[in-house]
Amino acid sequence: MTDPGAVGPSSTSGPVGGTPQRLRGGVLGMADIATATMANVGPAMSFFFGFAFLAVTAGVASPLTIVAAGIAVALLGNTLAQFSRAHPSAGSFITFVGKTFGPVSAVTTALLAGLGYIIAMASVIAISGGFVQITLHHYTGVELPWIIWTLLLTGLSVVLMLRGVVVSTKWAGYFFGVEMLVLVVVSVAAIVEHRGHLSADPFLPDHISHGLRGLAAGFPLAVYLFIGWENSAALAEETENPRRNVGRAVFFSIAIMTVSYVLFSYATVTGFDYDVAKLGHARIPFIDVAHDTLGALAFVAYIGGLTSTLGVLIAGINSQARLVFNAGREGLLPSFFGYVHPTRRTPTNAIVTFAAISLLIIGGWGLGHLLGPHGSMNPVVFFTESSSLGAILILLVYLASNIALPLYYRRYRPQEFRTVRHLLLPAIGALAILVPLYYLAKPGQPAPYSWFPVAALAALLAAVGYATLLVRRDPSLAERVGSVVADAE
């Protein structure tokens, strides 16, 4: 059976009829989207604020947990690459799930993905200002409210994104280059500094705390480090030869990030003399290692953190807003989101709305803290809380995509179906996703984590209900899901 969505723009209708608006095609190369993907991962930001908890949970051998997470994410990367090869779309997961299971699933996925990414991006937006505050206070003693820096950096990032995908992607790449240079220099310096006491313990399975149970407990935290790996797929419409380049960018990015995280984690554990308890009490362990190794030159680590947050802001909103844009263009979400600037060809409404809702979430969360027993909101704590809630929704989307892949190829491309590539690997990937989902949803967690699974379930049920009503009102949605193919002429 031929994929009915693989048609050009001349034969499709937008949400309100007529030819759908298109992004600027073919302006990004493989290197551009791979760099944007790694900038979206934000290795400095993710590692700075995520590794201490991972090390305490998994133990000295936490680098092995990162390797396991890298393999799991590569399995998810296979699913994304296979879908993008068959049906490249700015809708990414929304299109892939919708083409397989129908319009109700497409609308549901659009709502879950949009909400999940917005909540997760709120954590990045908050920590961007929080890290500026931390840096200024450390070097000058000045204590300006972090929300001021958050609003300033978010505004500048949005302006840059509205100028066009080429400009904003290049800047995200520049920021990523700076952070990677800093991370590698500090890591190598730390290893050289401790060369007389280097150990293989971080790579020995028997040094994982509590064995397999410790590996499983640390696994979700390690997976968090890779969130953003899927960035390339949403840029498919603006990428040259997306059927080939999206998959290459995905695997290249995951490989580079896995090797990099192993290096950074080994350097950090080594810098703390393999004392995980001491490492866990550090506010930002990697920066402590930079201070111990480089002394006064440790300020470069702060620069790496600052450029990382900016890179994630630009690359993350750029790609994730395109999911919302494509859903609006196809009528899965209000058509307001499907607007493209007539000159720059950027999804202006989707970008601005994405950032605005993220800021509103930060404001609402902060108000809840002020009215509750905890007082003012700490951006570092909010980063962990918000990213955890967003991750639950995003993982549900990952899970649906892995289940969809074999069904999609069996239905639309049976002649191309391969058992390992289209059935076995996504099945293993789906099982791998269930591990972090379990640890995020298991009972007995402290507040607010205890109510995150309830909130996610409520969002899922509400999304399904809304999707069902929308499809009943507009049966033509079935024809519009995935109707705009990225490389259609």
Short mmCIF file of C-alpha atoms in Angstrom, two decimals:
data_model
loop_
_atom_site.label_atom_id
_atom_site.label_comp_id
_atom_site.label_asym_id
_atom_site.label_seq_id
_atom_site.Cartn_x
_atom_site.Cartn_y
_atom_site.Cartn_z
CA MET A 1 0.00 0.00 0.00
CA THR A 2 1.32 3.43 -0.91
CA ASP A 3 1.65 6.00 1.85
CA PRO A 4 -1.26 8.37 1.13
CA GLY A 5 0.54 11.20 2.88
CA ALA A 6 3.45 11.24 0.45
CA VAL A 7 2.10 13.96 -1.79
CA GLY A 8 3.28 17.40 -2.77
CA PRO A 9 1.87 20.69 -1.59
CA SER A 10 -0.17 21.22 -4.71
CA SER A 11 -2.42 18.32 -3.76
CA THR A 12 -2.89 19.14 -0.12
CA SER A 13 -5.15 21.44 1.75
CA GLY A 14 -4.29 23.52 4.75
CA PRO A 15 -6.43 23.69 7.88
CA VAL A 16 -8.84 26.08 6.24
CA GLY A 17 -8.40 24.95 2.66
CA GLY A 18 -5.91 25.98 -0.01
CA THR A 19 -2.20 25.28 -0.22
CA PRO A 20 -0.51 24.98 3.20
CA GLN A 21 2.24 27.40 4.11
CA ARG A 22 5.76 26.06 3.74
CA LEU A 23 9.00 26.66 5.58
CA ARG A 24 12.11 27.56 3.59
CA GLY A 25 13.30 24.28 2.11
CA GLY A 26 16.82 22.95 1.66
CA VAL A 27 18.68 25.71 3.52
CA LEU A 28 20.24 23.45 6.17
CA GLY A 29 22.83 20.74 5.66
CA MET A 30 23.51 17.62 7.70
CA ALA A 31 26.17 19.39 9.75
CA ASP A 32 23.74 22.21 10.54
CA ILE A 33 20.99 19.99 11.92
CA ALA A 34 23.44 17.72 13.75
CA THR A 35 24.99 20.74 15.48
CA ALA A 36 21.55 22.13 16.28
CA THR A 37 20.58 18.77 17.75
CA MET A 38 23.62 18.66 20.03
CA ALA A 39 23.03 22.28 20.99
CA ASN A 40 19.47 21.27 21.93
CA VAL A 41 20.86 18.49 24.13
CA GLY A 42 22.94 21.16 25.85
CA PRO A 43 25.65 18.93 27.31
CA ALA A 44 27.03 21.55 29.69
CA MET A 45 23.65 22.56 31.09
CA SER A 46 22.39 18.97 31.30
CA PHE A 47 25.58 17.65 32.84
CA PHE A 48 26.06 20.53 35.28
CA PHE A 49 22.64 20.09 36.86
CA GLY A 50 22.01 16.38 36.31
CA PHE A 51 25.17 14.45 37.01
CA ALA A 52 25.35 14.80 40.81
CA PHE A 53 22.01 13.04 41.28
CA LEU A 54 23.00 10.38 38.73
CA ALA A 55 26.31 9.70 40.47
CA VAL A 56 24.67 9.36 43.88
CA THR A 57 22.07 6.99 42.44
CA ALA A 58 24.29 4.82 40.23
CA GLY A 59 27.57 5.10 42.15
CA VAL A 60 31.16 5.33 40.98
CA ALA A 61 30.34 3.42 37.80
CA SER A 62 27.80 6.03 36.68
CA PRO A 63 29.62 6.33 33.29
CA LEU A 64 28.32 2.82 32.52
CA THR A 65 24.79 4.07 33.13
CA ILE A 66 25.42 6.78 30.56
CA VAL A 67 26.59 4.15 28.05
CA ALA A 68 23.38 2.19 28.65
CA ALA A 69 21.31 5.35 28.14
CA GLY A 70 23.21 6.15 24.95
CA ILE A 71 22.37 2.70 23.55
CA ALA A 72 18.71 3.13 24.50
CA VAL A 73 18.54 6.54 22.85
CA ALA A 74 20.20 5.10 19.74
CA LEU A 75 17.34 2.57 19.57
CA LEU A 76 14.93 5.50 19.62
CA GLY A 77 17.09 7.17 17.00
CA ASN A 78 16.56 4.17 14.73
CA THR A 79 12.80 4.69 14.96
CA LEU A 80 13.10 8.37 14.11
CA ALA A 81 15.54 7.70 11.26
CA GLN A 82 13.32 5.02 9.71
CA PHE A 83 10.24 7.21 9.87
CA SER A 84 12.13 10.22 8.48
CA ARG A 85 13.46 8.14 5.61
CA ALA A 86 9.93 7.11 4.65
CA HIS A 87 8.00 10.27 5.49
CA PRO A 88 10.16 13.31 6.44
CA SER A 89 8.00 15.94 8.11
CA ALA A 90 8.29 18.97 10.36
CA GLY A 91 5.63 17.22 12.44
CA SER A 92 8.13 14.54 13.48
CA PHE A 93 6.58 12.21 16.07
CA ILE A 94 3.12 13.73 15.61
CA THR A 95 3.10 12.86 11.93
CA PHE A 96 4.59 9.40 12.46
CA VAL A 97 2.08 8.36 15.13
CA GLY A 98 -0.82 9.97 13.30
CA LYS A 99 -0.06 8.31 9.97
CA THR A 100 -0.03 4.93 11.73
CA PHE A 101 -2.96 5.13 14.15
CA GLY A 102 -5.17 7.81 12.63
CA PRO A 103 -6.25 11.41 13.33
CA VAL A 104 -7.28 10.92 16.98
CA SER A 105 -3.79 9.71 17.82
CA ALA A 106 -2.28 12.58 15.80
CA VAL A 107 -4.18 15.25 17.74
CA THR A 108 -3.46 13.48 21.03
CA THR A 109 0.25 13.29 20.21
CA ALA A 110 0.29 16.94 19.12
CA LEU A 111 -1.15 18.01 22.46
CA LEU A 112 1.09 15.74 24.55
CA ALA A 113 4.24 16.61 22.60
CA GLY A 114 3.47 20.32 22.58
CA LEU A 115 2.70 20.42 26.30
CA GLY A 116 5.61 18.15 27.23
CA TYR A 117 8.17 20.15 25.28
CA ILE A 118 6.82 23.47 26.55
CA ILE A 119 7.02 22.31 30.18
CA ALA A 120 10.51 20.91 29.62
CA MET A 121 11.62 24.10 27.85
CA ALA A 122 10.31 26.14 30.79
CA SER A 123 13.01 24.47 32.89
CA VAL A 124 15.66 25.57 30.40
CA ILE A 125 14.31 29.12 30.22
CA ALA A 126 14.36 29.38 34.01
CA ILE A 127 17.85 27.93 34.42
CA SER A 128 19.25 30.31 31.80
CA GLY A 129 18.54 33.23 34.10
CA GLY A 130 19.40 31.20 37.17
CA PHE A 131 22.85 30.37 35.86
CA VAL A 132 23.56 34.02 35.05
CA GLN A 133 22.57 34.87 38.62
CA ILE A 134 24.85 32.14 40.00
CA THR A 135 27.77 33.33 37.86
CA LEU A 136 27.39 37.02 38.72
CA HIS A 137 27.01 36.31 42.41
CA HIS A 138 30.11 34.11 42.42
CA TYR A 139 32.36 36.67 40.76
CA THR A 140 30.86 40.01 41.81
CA GLY A 141 28.61 39.35 44.79
CA VAL A 142 25.75 41.02 42.89
CA GLU A 143 22.39 39.34 43.55
CA LEU A 144 19.97 40.44 40.82
CA PRO A 145 16.76 38.37 40.54
CA TRP A 146 17.19 35.51 38.09
CA ILE A 147 13.83 36.20 36.44
CA ILE A 148 15.23 39.45 34.99
CA TRP A 149 17.97 37.55 33.18
CA THR A 150 15.50 34.87 32.12
CA LEU A 151 13.22 37.41 30.45
CA LEU A 152 16.15 39.16 28.77
CA LEU A 153 17.76 36.01 27.39
CA THR A 154 14.44 34.56 26.25
CA GLY A 155 13.54 37.78 24.45
CA LEU A 156 16.90 37.93 22.67
CA SER A 157 16.65 34.26 21.68
CA VAL A 158 13.15 34.68 20.25
CA VAL A 159 14.25 37.71 18.22
CA LEU A 160 17.15 35.68 16.82
CA MET A 161 14.83 32.78 15.91
CA LEU A 162 12.38 35.08 14.18
CA ARG A 163 15.17 36.34 11.90
CA GLY A 164 15.34 32.93 10.22
CA VAL A 165 16.32 29.33 10.75
CA VAL A 166 19.76 29.68 9.12
CA VAL A 167 20.84 32.57 11.35
CA SER A 168 19.47 31.08 14.56
CA THR A 169 20.86 27.61 13.83
CA LYS A 170 24.30 29.06 13.17
CA TRP A 171 24.23 30.91 16.49
CA ALA A 172 23.10 27.79 18.33
CA GLY A 173 26.05 26.03 16.70
CA TYR A 174 28.49 28.71 17.83
CA PHE A 175 27.25 28.47 21.42
CA PHE A 176 27.52 24.68 21.28
CA GLY A 177 31.08 24.90 20.01
CA VAL A 178 32.10 27.08 22.94
CA GLU A 179 30.51 24.82 25.55
CA MET A 180 32.06 21.67 24.07
CA LEU A 181 35.51 23.26 23.96
CA VAL A 182 35.18 24.22 27.63
CA LEU A 183 33.89 20.82 28.70
CA VAL A 184 36.63 18.93 26.89
CA VAL A 185 39.43 21.24 28.13
CA VAL A 186 38.32 21.00 31.77
CA SER A 187 37.82 17.22 31.53
CA VAL A 188 41.22 16.56 29.99
CA ALA A 189 42.88 18.92 32.49
CA ALA A 190 41.21 17.10 35.40
CA ILE A 191 42.30 13.69 34.13
CA VAL A 192 45.88 14.91 33.60
CA GLU A 193 45.87 16.51 37.07
CA HIS A 194 44.89 13.16 38.65
CA ARG A 195 46.92 10.98 36.29
CA GLY A 196 48.74 9.37 39.19
CA HIS A 197 45.49 8.14 40.74
CA LEU A 198 43.42 7.13 37.71
CA SER A 199 41.25 4.06 38.14
CA ALA A 200 39.13 1.80 35.95
CA ASP A 201 36.45 1.60 38.68
CA PRO A 202 33.99 3.88 36.81
CA PHE A 203 33.86 1.29 34.03
CA LEU A 204 33.47 -1.83 36.18
CA PRO A 205 29.90 -3.16 36.57
CA ASP A 206 30.47 -4.26 40.17
CA HIS A 207 30.97 -0.59 41.13
CA ILE A 208 27.40 0.31 40.23
CA SER A 209 25.54 0.89 43.50
CA HIS A 210 23.12 -2.00 44.23
CA GLY A 211 23.91 -3.71 40.94
CA LEU A 212 21.15 -3.89 38.33
CA ARG A 213 18.75 -2.07 40.65
CA GLY A 214 21.14 0.86 40.85
CA LEU A 215 21.64 0.80 37.09
CA ALA A 216 17.87 0.87 36.56
CA ALA A 217 17.41 3.67 39.10
CA GLY A 218 20.10 5.80 37.48
CA PHE A 219 18.98 5.00 33.93
CA PRO A 220 16.18 7.63 33.77
CA LEU A 221 18.59 10.30 34.98
CA ALA A 222 21.08 9.32 32.29
CA VAL A 223 18.37 9.39 29.61
CA TYR A 224 17.50 12.96 30.71
CA LEU A 225 20.99 14.00 29.62
CA PHE A 226 20.10 13.17 26.01
CA ILE A 227 16.71 14.91 25.78
CA GLY A 228 16.79 16.97 22.59
CA TRP A 229 18.37 14.19 20.50
CA GLU A 230 15.28 14.24 18.25
CA ASN A 231 15.78 17.87 17.16
CA SER A 232 16.82 17.00 13.59
CA ALA A 233 13.48 15.49 12.56
CA ALA A 234 11.51 18.70 13.14
CA LEU A 235 13.95 20.57 10.87
CA ALA A 236 13.35 18.10 8.02
CA GLU A 237 11.41 20.55 5.86
CA GLU A 238 14.31 23.01 5.91
CA THR A 239 16.99 20.35 5.42
CA GLU A 240 18.65 19.33 2.19
CA ASN A 241 17.84 15.69 1.36
CA PRO A 242 16.03 15.04 4.69
CA ARG A 243 15.39 11.34 3.96
CA ARG A 244 19.11 10.74 4.23
CA ASN A 245 20.42 13.58 6.38
CA VAL A 246 17.97 13.45 9.29
CA GLY A 247 18.91 9.88 10.19
CA ARG A 248 22.62 10.59 9.82
CA ALA A 249 22.35 13.67 12.03
CA VAL A 250 20.46 11.73 14.68
CA PHE A 251 22.98 8.90 14.95
CA PHE A 252 25.99 11.21 14.70
CA SER A 253 24.64 13.41 17.49
CA ILE A 254 23.84 10.50 19.80
CA ALA A 255 27.29 8.98 19.28
CA ILE A 256 29.11 12.24 19.96
CA MET A 257 27.02 12.96 23.05
CA THR A 258 27.52 9.46 24.46
CA VAL A 259 31.31 9.60 24.11
CA SER A 260 31.38 13.16 25.47
CA TYR A 261 29.27 12.36 28.53
CA VAL A 262 31.45 9.36 29.34
CA LEU A 263 34.51 11.64 29.22
CA PHE A 264 32.87 14.34 31.37
CA SER A 265 31.56 11.86 33.93
CA TYR A 266 34.90 10.06 34.23
CA ALA A 267 36.69 13.39 34.71
CA THR A 268 34.17 14.49 37.35
CA VAL A 269 34.25 11.25 39.33
CA THR A 270 38.05 11.29 39.11
CA GLY A 271 38.17 14.93 40.20
CA PHE A 272 36.28 13.96 43.37
CA ASP A 273 38.67 11.05 44.01
CA TYR A 274 35.84 8.57 43.40
CA ASP A 275 34.00 9.86 46.47
CA VAL A 276 30.39 9.80 45.30
CA ALA A 277 28.98 11.11 48.57
CA LYS A 278 31.18 14.21 48.38
CA LEU A 279 30.28 14.66 44.71
CA GLY A 280 26.58 14.47 45.55
CA HIS A 281 26.84 17.33 48.04
CA ALA A 282 28.39 19.67 45.47
CA ARG A 283 26.06 22.25 43.95
CA ILE A 284 27.57 21.90 40.47
CA PRO A 285 30.26 19.16 40.64
CA PHE A 286 31.86 19.89 37.27
CA ILE A 287 32.49 23.51 38.21
CA ASP A 288 34.09 22.38 41.47
CA VAL A 289 36.39 20.16 39.41
CA ALA A 290 37.19 23.16 37.19
CA HIS A 291 38.08 25.25 40.26
CA ASP A 292 40.33 22.53 41.66
CA THR A 293 42.03 21.95 38.31
CA LEU A 294 42.24 25.36 36.66
CA GLY A 295 42.05 27.73 39.63
CA ALA A 296 41.37 31.28 38.46
CA LEU A 297 40.75 30.03 34.93
CA ALA A 298 37.69 28.13 36.13
CA PHE A 299 35.57 31.03 34.87
CA VAL A 300 35.65 29.29 31.48
CA ALA A 301 33.38 26.62 32.96
CA TYR A 302 30.83 29.31 33.76
CA ILE A 303 31.12 30.57 30.20
CA GLY A 304 30.44 27.04 28.98
CA GLY A 305 27.32 26.86 31.11
CA LEU A 306 26.06 30.23 29.87
CA THR A 307 26.58 29.41 26.20
CA SER A 308 24.96 26.02 26.76
CA THR A 309 21.72 27.49 28.10
CA LEU A 310 21.59 29.92 25.18
CA GLY A 311 22.20 27.14 22.68
CA VAL A 312 19.43 25.01 24.19
CA LEU A 313 17.04 27.96 24.24
CA ILE A 314 17.54 28.66 20.54
CA ALA A 315 17.83 25.11 19.22
CA GLY A 316 15.08 23.73 21.48
CA ILE A 317 12.41 26.32 20.77
CA ASN A 318 13.37 26.37 17.09
CA SER A 319 12.67 22.67 16.59
CA GLN A 320 9.88 22.12 19.09
CA ALA A 321 7.88 25.12 17.93
CA ARG A 322 7.94 23.57 14.47
CA LEU A 323 6.00 20.60 15.79
CA VAL A 324 3.34 23.01 17.00
CA PHE A 325 3.48 24.90 13.68
CA ASN A 326 2.99 21.76 11.62
CA ALA A 327 0.09 20.66 13.82
CA GLY A 328 -1.54 24.05 13.27
CA ARG A 329 -0.88 23.88 9.54
CA GLU A 330 -2.61 20.50 9.32
CA GLY A 331 -5.51 21.50 11.56
CA LEU A 332 -4.58 19.32 14.55
CA LEU A 333 -4.16 22.51 16.59
CA PRO A 334 -5.64 25.98 15.94
CA SER A 335 -4.64 27.30 12.50
CA PHE A 336 -3.13 30.36 14.21
CA PHE A 337 -0.01 28.26 14.83
CA GLY A 338 0.31 27.37 11.13
CA TYR A 339 1.33 30.91 10.07
CA VAL A 340 4.67 31.46 8.34
CA HIS A 341 6.34 34.86 8.00
CA PRO A 342 6.04 35.81 4.31
CA THR A 343 9.68 36.88 3.96
CA ARG A 344 11.73 34.93 6.49
CA ARG A 345 9.57 31.77 6.25
CA THR A 346 9.71 31.21 10.01
CA PRO A 347 6.77 29.89 12.08
CA THR A 348 6.43 33.19 13.94
CA ASN A 349 3.23 32.54 15.89
CA ALA A 350 4.34 29.10 17.03
CA ILE A 351 7.72 30.37 18.26
CA VAL A 352 6.32 33.35 20.17
CA THR A 353 3.47 31.34 21.69
CA PHE A 354 5.81 28.50 22.67
CA ALA A 355 8.09 30.88 24.56
CA ALA A 356 5.20 32.83 26.10
CA ILE A 357 3.48 29.74 27.50
CA SER A 358 6.79 28.52 28.93
CA LEU A 359 7.18 31.86 30.74
CA LEU A 360 3.60 31.61 32.03
CA ILE A 361 4.36 28.15 33.42
CA ILE A 362 7.40 29.57 35.22
CA GLY A 363 5.25 32.39 36.62
CA GLY A 364 2.49 30.02 37.75
CA TRP A 365 4.96 27.62 39.33
CA GLY A 366 6.68 30.52 41.09
CA LEU A 367 3.36 31.85 42.37
CA GLY A 368 2.59 28.42 43.78
CA HIS A 369 5.87 28.51 45.70
CA LEU A 370 5.17 32.00 47.06
CA LEU A 371 1.72 30.98 48.27
CA GLY A 372 2.95 27.66 49.64
CA PRO A 373 5.30 26.74 52.48
CA HIS A 374 8.51 26.90 50.43
CA GLY A 375 8.69 30.64 49.70
CA SER A 376 10.42 31.87 46.55
CA MET A 377 11.23 29.43 43.74
CA ASN A 378 14.80 28.27 43.20
CA PRO A 379 15.50 28.00 39.43
CA VAL A 380 17.79 25.00 39.94
CA VAL A 381 15.06 23.11 41.83
CA PHE A 382 12.49 24.20 39.25
CA PHE A 383 14.76 22.88 36.49
CA THR A 384 14.61 19.39 38.00
CA GLU A 385 10.88 19.51 38.73
CA SER A 386 9.74 20.95 35.42
CA SER A 387 11.99 18.76 33.30
CA SER A 388 10.73 15.66 35.15
CA LEU A 389 7.09 16.46 34.45
CA GLY A 390 7.80 17.34 30.82
CA ALA A 391 9.86 14.16 30.41
CA ILE A 392 6.89 11.94 31.33
CA LEU A 393 4.80 13.37 28.49
CA ILE A 394 7.71 13.26 26.03
CA LEU A 395 8.49 9.63 26.92
CA LEU A 396 4.88 8.70 26.19
CA VAL A 397 5.33 10.15 22.72
CA TYR A 398 8.60 8.20 22.27
CA LEU A 399 6.78 5.03 23.33
CA ALA A 400 3.93 5.55 20.86
CA SER A 401 6.43 6.14 18.04
CA ASN A 402 8.28 2.90 18.73
CA ILE A 403 5.02 0.96 18.73
CA ALA A 404 3.97 2.68 15.51
CA LEU A 405 7.08 1.95 13.41
CA PRO A 406 6.51 -1.75 12.59
CA LEU A 407 2.80 -1.15 11.96
CA TYR A 408 3.56 1.77 9.63
CA TYR A 409 6.03 -0.19 7.52
CA ARG A 410 3.77 -3.25 7.41
CA ARG A 411 0.88 -1.12 6.19
CA TYR A 412 2.48 1.40 3.83
CA ARG A 413 5.87 -0.06 2.87
CA PRO A 414 5.66 -3.86 3.21
CA GLN A 415 8.29 -4.39 0.51
CA GLU A 416 10.82 -2.43 2.62
CA PHE A 417 9.98 -4.05 5.95
CA ARG A 418 12.97 -5.58 7.74
CA THR A 419 12.48 -7.62 10.91
CA VAL A 420 15.49 -6.26 12.82
CA ARG A 421 15.28 -2.64 11.74
CA HIS A 422 11.51 -2.20 11.83
CA LEU A 423 10.39 -4.65 14.53
CA LEU A 424 13.13 -5.89 16.87
CA LEU A 425 14.95 -2.59 17.46
CA PRO A 426 11.79 -0.49 18.10
CA ALA A 427 10.47 -3.27 20.39
CA ILE A 428 13.66 -3.10 22.47
CA GLY A 429 13.44 0.70 22.38
CA ALA A 430 9.89 0.58 23.70
CA LEU A 431 10.97 -1.67 26.56
CA ALA A 432 13.85 0.70 27.34
CA ILE A 433 11.42 3.62 27.62
CA LEU A 434 9.32 1.74 30.16
CA VAL A 435 12.21 1.82 32.65
CA PRO A 436 12.41 5.63 33.06
CA LEU A 437 8.61 5.85 32.85
CA TYR A 438 8.33 3.45 35.78
CA TYR A 439 10.79 5.37 37.93
CA LEU A 440 9.09 8.66 37.10
CA ALA A 441 5.64 7.29 37.92
CA LYS A 442 6.33 4.86 40.77
CA PRO A 443 4.47 5.55 44.05
CA GLY A 444 6.11 6.85 47.20
CA GLN A 445 7.94 9.80 45.69
CA PRO A 446 8.06 13.14 47.54
CA ALA A 447 5.92 16.07 46.41
CA PRO A 448 5.70 17.48 43.79
CA TYR A 449 7.02 14.37 42.00
CA SER A 450 4.24 12.29 43.53
CA TRP A 451 1.55 14.15 41.60
CA PHE A 452 3.40 14.35 38.28
CA PRO A 453 2.09 10.92 37.10
CA VAL A 454 -1.46 12.00 37.97
CA ALA A 455 -1.01 15.25 36.05
CA ALA A 456 0.40 13.35 33.06
CA LEU A 457 -2.52 10.89 33.09
CA ALA A 458 -5.00 13.76 33.30
CA ALA A 459 -3.28 15.45 30.33
CA LEU A 460 -3.44 12.20 28.33
CA LEU A 461 -7.15 11.66 29.03
CA ALA A 462 -7.97 15.29 28.25
CA ALA A 463 -5.99 15.11 25.01
CA VAL A 464 -7.78 11.94 23.91
CA GLY A 465 -11.16 13.48 24.74
CA TYR A 466 -10.41 16.68 22.84
CA ALA A 467 -8.99 14.74 19.89
CA THR A 468 -12.09 12.54 19.67
CA LEU A 469 -14.41 15.54 19.62
CA LEU A 470 -12.27 17.39 17.07
CA VAL A 471 -12.15 14.46 14.66
CA ARG A 472 -15.94 14.01 14.90
CA ARG A 473 -16.40 17.67 14.02
CA ASP A 474 -13.88 17.55 11.18
CA PRO A 475 -13.53 14.07 9.59
CA SER A 476 -11.19 15.51 6.92
CA LEU A 477 -8.41 15.56 9.51
CA ALA A 478 -7.63 11.99 8.53
CA GLU A 479 -6.52 13.22 5.10
CA ARG A 480 -4.43 16.11 6.41
CA VAL A 481 -2.29 14.22 8.93
CA GLY A 482 1.21 14.12 7.43
CA SER A 483 -0.04 15.70 4.20
CA VAL A 484 3.01 17.97 3.84
CA VAL A 485 6.13 15.96 3.09
CA ALA A 486 9.43 17.73 3.79
CA ASP A 487 11.07 17.11 0.43
CA ALA A 488 7.97 17.36 -1.76
CA GLU A 489 8.46 19.48 -4.85
#
